[in-house]
PDB file of N, CA and C in Angstrom:
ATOM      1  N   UNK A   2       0.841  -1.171   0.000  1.00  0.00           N
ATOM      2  CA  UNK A   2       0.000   0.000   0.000  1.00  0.00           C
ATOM      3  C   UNK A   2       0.889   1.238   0.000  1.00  0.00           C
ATOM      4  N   UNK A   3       0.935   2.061  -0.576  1.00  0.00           N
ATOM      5  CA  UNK A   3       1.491   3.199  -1.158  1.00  0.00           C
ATOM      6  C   UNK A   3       0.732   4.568  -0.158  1.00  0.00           C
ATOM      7  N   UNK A   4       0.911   5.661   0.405  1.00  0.00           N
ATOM      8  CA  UNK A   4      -0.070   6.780   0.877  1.00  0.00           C
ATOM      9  C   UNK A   4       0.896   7.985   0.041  1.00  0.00           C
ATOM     10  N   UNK A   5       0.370   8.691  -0.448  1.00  0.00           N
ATOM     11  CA  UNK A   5       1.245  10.213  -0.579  1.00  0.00           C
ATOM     12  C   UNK A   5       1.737  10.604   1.121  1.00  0.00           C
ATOM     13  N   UNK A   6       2.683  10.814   1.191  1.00  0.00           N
ATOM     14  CA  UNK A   6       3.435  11.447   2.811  1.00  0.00           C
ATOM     15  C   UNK A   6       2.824  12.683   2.939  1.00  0.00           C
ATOM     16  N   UNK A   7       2.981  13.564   1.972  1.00  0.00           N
ATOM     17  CA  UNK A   7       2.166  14.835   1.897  1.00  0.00           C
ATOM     18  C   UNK A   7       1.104  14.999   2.630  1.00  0.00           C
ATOM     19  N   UNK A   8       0.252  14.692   1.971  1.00  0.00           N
ATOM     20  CA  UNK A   8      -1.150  14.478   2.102  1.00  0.00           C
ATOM     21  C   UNK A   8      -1.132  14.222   3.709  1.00  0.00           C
ATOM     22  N   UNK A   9      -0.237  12.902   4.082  1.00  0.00           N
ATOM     23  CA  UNK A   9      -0.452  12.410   5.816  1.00  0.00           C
ATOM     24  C   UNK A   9       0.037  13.558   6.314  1.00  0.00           C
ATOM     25  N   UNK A  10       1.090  14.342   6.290  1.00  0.00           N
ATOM     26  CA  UNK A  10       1.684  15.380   6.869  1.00  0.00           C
ATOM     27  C   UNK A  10       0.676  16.519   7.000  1.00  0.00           C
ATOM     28  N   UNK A  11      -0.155  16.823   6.103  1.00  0.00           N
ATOM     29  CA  UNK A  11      -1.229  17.489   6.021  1.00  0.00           C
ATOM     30  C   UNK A  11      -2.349  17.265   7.270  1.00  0.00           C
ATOM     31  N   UNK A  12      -2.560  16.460   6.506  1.00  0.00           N
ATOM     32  CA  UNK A  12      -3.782  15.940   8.130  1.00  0.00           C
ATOM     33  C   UNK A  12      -3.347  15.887   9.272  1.00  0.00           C
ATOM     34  N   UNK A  13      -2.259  15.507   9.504  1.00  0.00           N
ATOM     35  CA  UNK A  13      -1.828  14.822  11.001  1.00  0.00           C
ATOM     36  C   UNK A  13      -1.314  16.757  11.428  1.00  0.00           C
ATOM     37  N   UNK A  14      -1.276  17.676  10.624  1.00  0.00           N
ATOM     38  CA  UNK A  14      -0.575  18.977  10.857  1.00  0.00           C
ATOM     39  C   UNK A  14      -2.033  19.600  11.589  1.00  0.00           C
ATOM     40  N   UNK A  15      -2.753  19.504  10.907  1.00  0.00           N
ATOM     41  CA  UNK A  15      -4.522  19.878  11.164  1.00  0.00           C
ATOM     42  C   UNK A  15      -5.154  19.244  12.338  1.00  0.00           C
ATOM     43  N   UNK A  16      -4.980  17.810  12.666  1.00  0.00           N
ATOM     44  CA  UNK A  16      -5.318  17.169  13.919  1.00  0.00           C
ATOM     45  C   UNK A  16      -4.177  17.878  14.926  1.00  0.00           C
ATOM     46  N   UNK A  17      -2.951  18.095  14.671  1.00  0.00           N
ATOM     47  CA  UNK A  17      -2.048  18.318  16.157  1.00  0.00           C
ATOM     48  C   UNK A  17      -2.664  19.966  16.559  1.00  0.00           C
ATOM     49  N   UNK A  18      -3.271  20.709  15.279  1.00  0.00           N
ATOM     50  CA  UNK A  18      -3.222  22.171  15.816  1.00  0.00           C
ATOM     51  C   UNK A  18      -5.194  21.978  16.337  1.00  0.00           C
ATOM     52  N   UNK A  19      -6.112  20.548  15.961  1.00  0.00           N
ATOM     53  CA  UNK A  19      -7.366  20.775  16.858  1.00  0.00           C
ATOM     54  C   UNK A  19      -6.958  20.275  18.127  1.00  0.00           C
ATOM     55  N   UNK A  20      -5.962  19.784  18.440  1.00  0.00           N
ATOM     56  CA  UNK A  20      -5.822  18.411  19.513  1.00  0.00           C
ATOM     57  C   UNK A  20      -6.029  19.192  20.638  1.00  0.00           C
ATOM     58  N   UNK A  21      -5.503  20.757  20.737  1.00  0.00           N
ATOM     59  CA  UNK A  21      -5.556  21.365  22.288  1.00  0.00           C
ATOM     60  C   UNK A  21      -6.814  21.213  23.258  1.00  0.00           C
ATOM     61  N   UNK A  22      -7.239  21.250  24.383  1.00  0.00           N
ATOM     62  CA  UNK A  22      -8.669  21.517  24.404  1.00  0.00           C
ATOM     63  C   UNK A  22      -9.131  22.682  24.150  1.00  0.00           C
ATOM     64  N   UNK A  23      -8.534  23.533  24.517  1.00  0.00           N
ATOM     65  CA  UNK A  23      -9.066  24.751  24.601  1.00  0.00           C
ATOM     66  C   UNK A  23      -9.105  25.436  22.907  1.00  0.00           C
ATOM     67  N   UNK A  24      -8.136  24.741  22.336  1.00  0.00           N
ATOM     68  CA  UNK A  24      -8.538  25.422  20.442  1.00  0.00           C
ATOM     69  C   UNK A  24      -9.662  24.153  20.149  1.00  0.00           C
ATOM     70  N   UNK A  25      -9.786  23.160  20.618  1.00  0.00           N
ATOM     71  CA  UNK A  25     -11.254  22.088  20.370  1.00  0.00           C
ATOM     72  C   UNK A  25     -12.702  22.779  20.387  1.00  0.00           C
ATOM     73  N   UNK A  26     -12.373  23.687  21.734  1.00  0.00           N
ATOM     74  CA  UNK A  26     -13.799  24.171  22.649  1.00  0.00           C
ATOM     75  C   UNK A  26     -13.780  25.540  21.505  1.00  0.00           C
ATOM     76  N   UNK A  27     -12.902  26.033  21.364  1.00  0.00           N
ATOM     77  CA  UNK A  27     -12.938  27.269  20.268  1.00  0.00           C
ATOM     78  C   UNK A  27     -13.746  26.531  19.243  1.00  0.00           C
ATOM     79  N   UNK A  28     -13.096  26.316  18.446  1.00  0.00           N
ATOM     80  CA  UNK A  28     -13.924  25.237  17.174  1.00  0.00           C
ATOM     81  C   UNK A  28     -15.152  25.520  17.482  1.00  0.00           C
ATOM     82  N   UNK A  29     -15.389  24.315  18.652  1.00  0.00           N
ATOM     83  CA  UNK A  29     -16.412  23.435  18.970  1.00  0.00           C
ATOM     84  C   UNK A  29     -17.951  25.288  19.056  1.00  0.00           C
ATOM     85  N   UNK A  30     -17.265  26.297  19.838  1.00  0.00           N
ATOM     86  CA  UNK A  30     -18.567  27.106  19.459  1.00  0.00           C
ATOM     87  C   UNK A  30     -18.361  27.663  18.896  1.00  0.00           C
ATOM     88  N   UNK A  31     -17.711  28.464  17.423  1.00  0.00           N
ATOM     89  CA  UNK A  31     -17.511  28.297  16.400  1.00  0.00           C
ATOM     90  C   UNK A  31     -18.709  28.272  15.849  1.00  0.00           C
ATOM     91  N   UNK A  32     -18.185  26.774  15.488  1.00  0.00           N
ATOM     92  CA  UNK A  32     -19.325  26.031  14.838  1.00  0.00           C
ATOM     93  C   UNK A  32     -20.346  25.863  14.833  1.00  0.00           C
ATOM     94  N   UNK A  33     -20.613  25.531  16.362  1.00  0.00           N
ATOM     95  CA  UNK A  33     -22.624  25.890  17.041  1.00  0.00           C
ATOM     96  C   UNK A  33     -22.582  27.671  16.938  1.00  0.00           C
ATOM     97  N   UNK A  34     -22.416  28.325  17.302  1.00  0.00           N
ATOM     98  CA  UNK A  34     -22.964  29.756  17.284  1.00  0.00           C
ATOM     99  C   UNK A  34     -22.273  30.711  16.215  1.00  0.00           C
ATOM    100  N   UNK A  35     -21.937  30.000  15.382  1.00  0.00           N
ATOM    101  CA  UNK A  35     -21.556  31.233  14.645  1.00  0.00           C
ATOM    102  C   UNK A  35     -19.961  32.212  14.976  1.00  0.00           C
ATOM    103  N   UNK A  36     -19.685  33.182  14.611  1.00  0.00           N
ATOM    104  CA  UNK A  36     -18.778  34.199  14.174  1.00  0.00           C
ATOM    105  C   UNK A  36     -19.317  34.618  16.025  1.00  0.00           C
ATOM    106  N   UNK A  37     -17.877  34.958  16.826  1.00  0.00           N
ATOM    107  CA  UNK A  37     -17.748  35.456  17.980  1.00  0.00           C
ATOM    108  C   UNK A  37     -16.408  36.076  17.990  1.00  0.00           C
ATOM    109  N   UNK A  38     -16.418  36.842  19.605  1.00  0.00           N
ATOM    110  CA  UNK A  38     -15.323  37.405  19.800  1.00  0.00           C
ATOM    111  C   UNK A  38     -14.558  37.104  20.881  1.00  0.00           C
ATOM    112  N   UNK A  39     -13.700  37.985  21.323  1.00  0.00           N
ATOM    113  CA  UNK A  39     -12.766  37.164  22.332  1.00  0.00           C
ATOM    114  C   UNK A  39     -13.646  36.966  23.807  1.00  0.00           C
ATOM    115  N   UNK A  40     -13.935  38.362  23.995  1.00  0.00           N
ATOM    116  CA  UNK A  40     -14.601  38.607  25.216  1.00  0.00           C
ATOM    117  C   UNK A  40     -16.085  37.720  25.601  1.00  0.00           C
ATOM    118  N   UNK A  41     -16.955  37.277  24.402  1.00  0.00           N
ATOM    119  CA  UNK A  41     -17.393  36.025  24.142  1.00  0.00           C
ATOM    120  C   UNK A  41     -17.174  34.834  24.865  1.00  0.00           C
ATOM    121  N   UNK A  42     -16.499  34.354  23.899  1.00  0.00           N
ATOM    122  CA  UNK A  42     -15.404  32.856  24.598  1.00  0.00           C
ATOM    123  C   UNK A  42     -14.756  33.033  25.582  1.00  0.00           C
ATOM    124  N   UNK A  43     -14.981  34.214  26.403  1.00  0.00           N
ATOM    125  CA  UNK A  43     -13.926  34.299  27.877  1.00  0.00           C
ATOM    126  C   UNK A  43     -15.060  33.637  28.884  1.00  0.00           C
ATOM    127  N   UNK A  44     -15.690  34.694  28.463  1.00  0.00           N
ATOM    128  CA  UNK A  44     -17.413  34.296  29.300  1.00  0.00           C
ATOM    129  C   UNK A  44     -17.487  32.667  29.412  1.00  0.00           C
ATOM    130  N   UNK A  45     -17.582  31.958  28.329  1.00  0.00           N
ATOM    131  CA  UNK A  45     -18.024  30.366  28.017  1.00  0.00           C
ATOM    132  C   UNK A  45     -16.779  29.827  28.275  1.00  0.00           C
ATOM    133  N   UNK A  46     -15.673  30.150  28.331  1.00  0.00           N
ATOM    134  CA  UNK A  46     -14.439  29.515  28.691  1.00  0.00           C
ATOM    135  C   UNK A  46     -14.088  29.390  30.007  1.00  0.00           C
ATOM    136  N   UNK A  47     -13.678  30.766  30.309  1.00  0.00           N
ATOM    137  CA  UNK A  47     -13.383  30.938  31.966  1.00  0.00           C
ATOM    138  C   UNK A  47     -12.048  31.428  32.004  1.00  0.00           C
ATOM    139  N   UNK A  48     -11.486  31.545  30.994  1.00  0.00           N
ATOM    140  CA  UNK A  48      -9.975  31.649  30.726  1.00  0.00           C
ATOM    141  C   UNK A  48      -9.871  32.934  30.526  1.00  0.00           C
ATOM    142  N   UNK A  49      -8.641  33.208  30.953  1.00  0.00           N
ATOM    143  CA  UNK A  49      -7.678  35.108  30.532  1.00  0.00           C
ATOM    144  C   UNK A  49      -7.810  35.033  29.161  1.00  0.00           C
ATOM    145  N   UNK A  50      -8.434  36.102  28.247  1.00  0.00           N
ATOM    146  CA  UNK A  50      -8.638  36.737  27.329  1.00  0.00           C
ATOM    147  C   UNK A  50      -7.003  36.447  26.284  1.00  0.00           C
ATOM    148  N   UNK A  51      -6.229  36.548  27.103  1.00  0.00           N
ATOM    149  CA  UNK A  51      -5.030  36.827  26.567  1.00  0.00           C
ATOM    150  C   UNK A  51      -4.845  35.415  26.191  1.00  0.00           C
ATOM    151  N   UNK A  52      -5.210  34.460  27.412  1.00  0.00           N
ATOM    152  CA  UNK A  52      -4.648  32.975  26.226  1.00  0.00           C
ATOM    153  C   UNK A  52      -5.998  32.259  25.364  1.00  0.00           C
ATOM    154  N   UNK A  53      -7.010  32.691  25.202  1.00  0.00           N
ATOM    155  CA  UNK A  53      -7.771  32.745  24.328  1.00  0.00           C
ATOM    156  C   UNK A  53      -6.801  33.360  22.871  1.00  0.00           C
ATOM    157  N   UNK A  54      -6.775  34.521  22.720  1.00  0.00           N
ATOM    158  CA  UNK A  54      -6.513  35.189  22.123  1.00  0.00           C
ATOM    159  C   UNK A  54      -4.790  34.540  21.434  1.00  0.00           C
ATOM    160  N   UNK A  55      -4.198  33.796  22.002  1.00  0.00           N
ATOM    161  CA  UNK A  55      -2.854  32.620  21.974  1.00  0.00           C
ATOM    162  C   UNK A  55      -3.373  31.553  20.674  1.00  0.00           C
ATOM    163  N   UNK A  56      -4.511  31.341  21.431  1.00  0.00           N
ATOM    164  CA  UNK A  56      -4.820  29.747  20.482  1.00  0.00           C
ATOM    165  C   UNK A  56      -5.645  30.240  19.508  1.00  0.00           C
ATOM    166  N   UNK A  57      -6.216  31.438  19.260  1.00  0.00           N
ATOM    167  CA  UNK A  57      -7.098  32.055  18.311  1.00  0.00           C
ATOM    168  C   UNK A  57      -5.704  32.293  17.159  1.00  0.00           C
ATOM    169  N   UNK A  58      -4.523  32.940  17.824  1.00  0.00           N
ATOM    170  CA  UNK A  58      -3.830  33.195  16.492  1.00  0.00           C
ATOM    171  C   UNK A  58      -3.100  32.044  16.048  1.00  0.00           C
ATOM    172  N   UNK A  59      -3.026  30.630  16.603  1.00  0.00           N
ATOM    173  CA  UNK A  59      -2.499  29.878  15.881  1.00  0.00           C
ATOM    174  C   UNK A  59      -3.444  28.967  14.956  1.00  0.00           C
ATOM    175  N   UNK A  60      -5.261  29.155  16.081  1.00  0.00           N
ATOM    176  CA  UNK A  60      -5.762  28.892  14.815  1.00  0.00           C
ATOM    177  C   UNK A  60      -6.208  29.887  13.312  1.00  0.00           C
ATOM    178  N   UNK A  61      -5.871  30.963  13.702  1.00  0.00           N
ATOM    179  CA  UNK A  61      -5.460  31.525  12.295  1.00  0.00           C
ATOM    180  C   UNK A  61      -4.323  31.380  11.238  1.00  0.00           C
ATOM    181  N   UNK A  62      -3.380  31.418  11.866  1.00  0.00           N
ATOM    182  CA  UNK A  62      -2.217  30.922  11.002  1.00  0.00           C
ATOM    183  C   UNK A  62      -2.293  29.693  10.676  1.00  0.00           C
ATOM    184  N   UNK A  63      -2.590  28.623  11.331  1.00  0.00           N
ATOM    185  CA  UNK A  63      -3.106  27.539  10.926  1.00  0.00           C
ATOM    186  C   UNK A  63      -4.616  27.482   9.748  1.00  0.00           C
ATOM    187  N   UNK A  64      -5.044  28.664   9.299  1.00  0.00           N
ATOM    188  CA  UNK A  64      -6.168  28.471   8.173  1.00  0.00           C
ATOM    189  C   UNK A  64      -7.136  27.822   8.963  1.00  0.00           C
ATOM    190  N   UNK A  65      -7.469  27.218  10.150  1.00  0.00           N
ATOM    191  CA  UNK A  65      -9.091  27.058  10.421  1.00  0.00           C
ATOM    192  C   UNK A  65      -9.754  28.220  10.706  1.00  0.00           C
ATOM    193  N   UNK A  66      -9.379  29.131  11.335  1.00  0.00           N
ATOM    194  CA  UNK A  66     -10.269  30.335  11.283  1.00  0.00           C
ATOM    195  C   UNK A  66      -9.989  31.623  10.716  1.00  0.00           C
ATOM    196  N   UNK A  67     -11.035  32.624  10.493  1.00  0.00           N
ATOM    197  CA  UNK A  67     -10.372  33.461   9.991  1.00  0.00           C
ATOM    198  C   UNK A  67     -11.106  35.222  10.676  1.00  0.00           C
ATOM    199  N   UNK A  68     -10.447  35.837  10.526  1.00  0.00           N
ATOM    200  CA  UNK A  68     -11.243  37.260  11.595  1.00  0.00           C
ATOM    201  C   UNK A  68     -11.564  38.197  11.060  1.00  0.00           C
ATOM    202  N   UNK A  69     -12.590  39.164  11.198  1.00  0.00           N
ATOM    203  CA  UNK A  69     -13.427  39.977  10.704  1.00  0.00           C
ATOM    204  C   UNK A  69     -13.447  41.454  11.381  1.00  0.00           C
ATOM    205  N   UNK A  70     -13.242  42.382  11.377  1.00  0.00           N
ATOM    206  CA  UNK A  70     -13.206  43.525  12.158  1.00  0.00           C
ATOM    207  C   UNK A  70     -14.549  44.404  11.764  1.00  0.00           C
ATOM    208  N   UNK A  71     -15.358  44.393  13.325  1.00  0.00           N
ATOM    209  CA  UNK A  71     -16.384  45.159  13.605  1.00  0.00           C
ATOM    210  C   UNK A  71     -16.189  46.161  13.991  1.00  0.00           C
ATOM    211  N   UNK A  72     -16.406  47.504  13.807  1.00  0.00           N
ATOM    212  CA  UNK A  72     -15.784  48.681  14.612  1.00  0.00           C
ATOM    213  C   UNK A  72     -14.583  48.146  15.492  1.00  0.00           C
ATOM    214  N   UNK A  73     -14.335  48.546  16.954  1.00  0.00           N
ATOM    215  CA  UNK A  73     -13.994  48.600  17.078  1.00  0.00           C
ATOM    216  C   UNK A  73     -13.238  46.826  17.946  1.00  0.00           C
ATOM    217  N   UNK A  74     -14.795  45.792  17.488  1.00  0.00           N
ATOM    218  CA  UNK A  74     -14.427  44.512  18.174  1.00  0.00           C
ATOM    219  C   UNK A  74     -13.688  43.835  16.878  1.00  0.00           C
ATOM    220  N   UNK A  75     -13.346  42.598  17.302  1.00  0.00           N
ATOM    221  CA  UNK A  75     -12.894  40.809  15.973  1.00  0.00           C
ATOM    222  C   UNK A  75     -12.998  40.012  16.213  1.00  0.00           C
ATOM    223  N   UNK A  76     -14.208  40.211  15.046  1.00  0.00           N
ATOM    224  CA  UNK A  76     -15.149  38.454  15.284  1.00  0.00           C
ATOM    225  C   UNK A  76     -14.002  37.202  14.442  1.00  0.00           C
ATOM    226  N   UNK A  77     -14.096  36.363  14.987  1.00  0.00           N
ATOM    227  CA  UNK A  77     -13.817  35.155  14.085  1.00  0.00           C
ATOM    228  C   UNK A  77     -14.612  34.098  14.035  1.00  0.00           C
ATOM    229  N   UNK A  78     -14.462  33.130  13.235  1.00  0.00           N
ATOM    230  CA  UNK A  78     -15.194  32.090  12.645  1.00  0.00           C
ATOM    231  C   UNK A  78     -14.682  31.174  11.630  1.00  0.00           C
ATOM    232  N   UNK A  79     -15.037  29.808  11.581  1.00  0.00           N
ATOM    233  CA  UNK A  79     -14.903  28.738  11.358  1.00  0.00           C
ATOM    234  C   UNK A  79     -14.359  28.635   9.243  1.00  0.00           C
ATOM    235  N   UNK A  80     -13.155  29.137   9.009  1.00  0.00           N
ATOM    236  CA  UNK A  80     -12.858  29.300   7.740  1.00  0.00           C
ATOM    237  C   UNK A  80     -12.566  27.746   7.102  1.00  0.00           C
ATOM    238  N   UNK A  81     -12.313  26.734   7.889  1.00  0.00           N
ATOM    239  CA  UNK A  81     -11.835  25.741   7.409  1.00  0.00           C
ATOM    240  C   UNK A  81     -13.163  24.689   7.155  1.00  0.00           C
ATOM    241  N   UNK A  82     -13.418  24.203   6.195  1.00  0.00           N
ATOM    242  CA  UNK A  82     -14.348  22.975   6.026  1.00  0.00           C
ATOM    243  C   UNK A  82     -14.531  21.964   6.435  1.00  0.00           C
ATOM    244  N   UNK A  83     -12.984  21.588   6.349  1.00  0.00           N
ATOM    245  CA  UNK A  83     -12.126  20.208   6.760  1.00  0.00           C
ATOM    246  C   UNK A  83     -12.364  19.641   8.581  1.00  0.00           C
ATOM    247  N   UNK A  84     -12.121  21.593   9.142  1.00  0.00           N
ATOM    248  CA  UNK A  84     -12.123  21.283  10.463  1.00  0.00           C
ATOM    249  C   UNK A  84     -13.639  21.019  10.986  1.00  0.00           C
ATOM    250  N   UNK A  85     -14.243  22.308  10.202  1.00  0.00           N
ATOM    251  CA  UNK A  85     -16.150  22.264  10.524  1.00  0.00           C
ATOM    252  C   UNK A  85     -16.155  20.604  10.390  1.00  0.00           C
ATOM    253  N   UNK A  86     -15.793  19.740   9.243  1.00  0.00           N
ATOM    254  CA  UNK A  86     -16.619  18.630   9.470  1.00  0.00           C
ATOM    255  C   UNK A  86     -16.292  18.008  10.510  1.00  0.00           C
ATOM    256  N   UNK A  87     -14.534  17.708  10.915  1.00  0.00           N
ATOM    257  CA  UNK A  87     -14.218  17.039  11.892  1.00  0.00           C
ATOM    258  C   UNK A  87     -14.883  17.493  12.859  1.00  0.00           C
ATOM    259  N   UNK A  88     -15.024  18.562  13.582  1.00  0.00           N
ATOM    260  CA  UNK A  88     -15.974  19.139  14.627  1.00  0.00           C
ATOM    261  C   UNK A  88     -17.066  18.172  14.924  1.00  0.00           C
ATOM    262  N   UNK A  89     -18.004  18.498  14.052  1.00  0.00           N
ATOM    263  CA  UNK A  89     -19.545  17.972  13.777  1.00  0.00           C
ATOM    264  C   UNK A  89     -19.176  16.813  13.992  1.00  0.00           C
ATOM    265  N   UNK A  90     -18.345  15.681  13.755  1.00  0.00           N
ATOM    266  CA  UNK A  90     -18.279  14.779  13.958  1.00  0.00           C
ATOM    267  C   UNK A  90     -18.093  13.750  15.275  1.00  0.00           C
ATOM    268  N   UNK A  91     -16.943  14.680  15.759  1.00  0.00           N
ATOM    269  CA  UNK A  91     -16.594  14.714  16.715  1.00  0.00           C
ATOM    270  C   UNK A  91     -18.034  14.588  17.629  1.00  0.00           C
ATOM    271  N   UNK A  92     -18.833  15.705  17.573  1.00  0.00           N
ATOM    272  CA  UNK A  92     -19.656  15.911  18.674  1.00  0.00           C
ATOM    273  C   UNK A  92     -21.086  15.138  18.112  1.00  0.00           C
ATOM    274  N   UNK A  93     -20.808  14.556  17.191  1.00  0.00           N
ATOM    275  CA  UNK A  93     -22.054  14.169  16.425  1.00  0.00           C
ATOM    276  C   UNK A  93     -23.229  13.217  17.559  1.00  0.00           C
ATOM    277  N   UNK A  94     -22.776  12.160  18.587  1.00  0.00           N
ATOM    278  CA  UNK A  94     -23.555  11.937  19.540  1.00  0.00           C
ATOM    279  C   UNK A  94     -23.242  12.472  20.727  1.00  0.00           C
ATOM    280  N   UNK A  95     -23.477  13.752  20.895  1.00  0.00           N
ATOM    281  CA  UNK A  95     -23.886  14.674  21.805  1.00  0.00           C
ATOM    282  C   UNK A  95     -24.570  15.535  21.616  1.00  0.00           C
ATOM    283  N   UNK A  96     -24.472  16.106  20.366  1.00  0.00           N
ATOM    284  CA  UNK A  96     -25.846  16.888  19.551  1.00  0.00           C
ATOM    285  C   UNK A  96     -26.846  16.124  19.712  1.00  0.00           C
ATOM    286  N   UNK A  97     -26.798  14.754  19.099  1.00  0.00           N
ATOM    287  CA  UNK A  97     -28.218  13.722  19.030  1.00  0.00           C
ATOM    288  C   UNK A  97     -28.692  13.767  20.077  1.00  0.00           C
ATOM    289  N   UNK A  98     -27.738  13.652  21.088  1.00  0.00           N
ATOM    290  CA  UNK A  98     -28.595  12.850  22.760  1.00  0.00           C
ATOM    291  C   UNK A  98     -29.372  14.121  23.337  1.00  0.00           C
ATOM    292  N   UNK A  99     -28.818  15.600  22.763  1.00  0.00           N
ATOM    293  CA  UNK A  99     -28.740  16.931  23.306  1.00  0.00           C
ATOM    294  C   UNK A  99     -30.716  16.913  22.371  1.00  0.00           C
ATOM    295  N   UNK A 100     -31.012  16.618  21.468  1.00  0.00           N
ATOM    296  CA  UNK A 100     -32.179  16.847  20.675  1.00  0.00           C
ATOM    297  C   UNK A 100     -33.008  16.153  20.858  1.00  0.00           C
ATOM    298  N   UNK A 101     -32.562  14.388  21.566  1.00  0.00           N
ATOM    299  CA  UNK A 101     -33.598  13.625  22.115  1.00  0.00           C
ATOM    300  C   UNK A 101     -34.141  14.492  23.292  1.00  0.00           C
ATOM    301  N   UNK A 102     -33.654  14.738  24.184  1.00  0.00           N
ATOM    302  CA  UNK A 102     -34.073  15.425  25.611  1.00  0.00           C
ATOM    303  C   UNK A 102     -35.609  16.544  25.011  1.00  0.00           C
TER     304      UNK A 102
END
């Protein structure tokens, strides 16, 4: 069996930069709510703004998200496809069990 290395280097580059929890939980509302900001995810996190704001720029440089400037706030949101699906997937029976209730 043959794989392009590329390609694995690719993915496995994309899984090490969701693997954190705290860039997971980013994603993860993201994805359910839409385009947010830092002060946002501090609230739902619990965490200093500042290391929010850590794992926000590596998931930018990393291409899953990307940021938007509102006056004077920056929203970001879910630019990557690849990651949206892994997400959804990820949480796919916890949404379900979350809709039976």
């Amino acid at each position: 069996m043959k794989y392009d290395l590329s390609k694995l280097e690719e993915k496995a580059a994309l899984l090490k930069l969701m693997s954190h929890r705290v860039r997971l939980c980013i994603l993860r509302g993201l994805v359910r709510e839409g385009a947010n900001n830092v002060t946002y995810m501090q609230g739902c996190l619990d965490i200093p703004q500042s290391t929010i704001s850590q794992h926000l720029s590596k998931l930018r440089l990393g291409g899953l998200v990307k940021d938007e400037r509102r006056g004077t706030e920056v929203y970001y949101s879910v630019s990557s496809r690849e990651a949206e699906s892994i997400i959804n997937q990820l949480f796919l029976e916890e949404e379900s069990n979350c809709q039976e209730k």
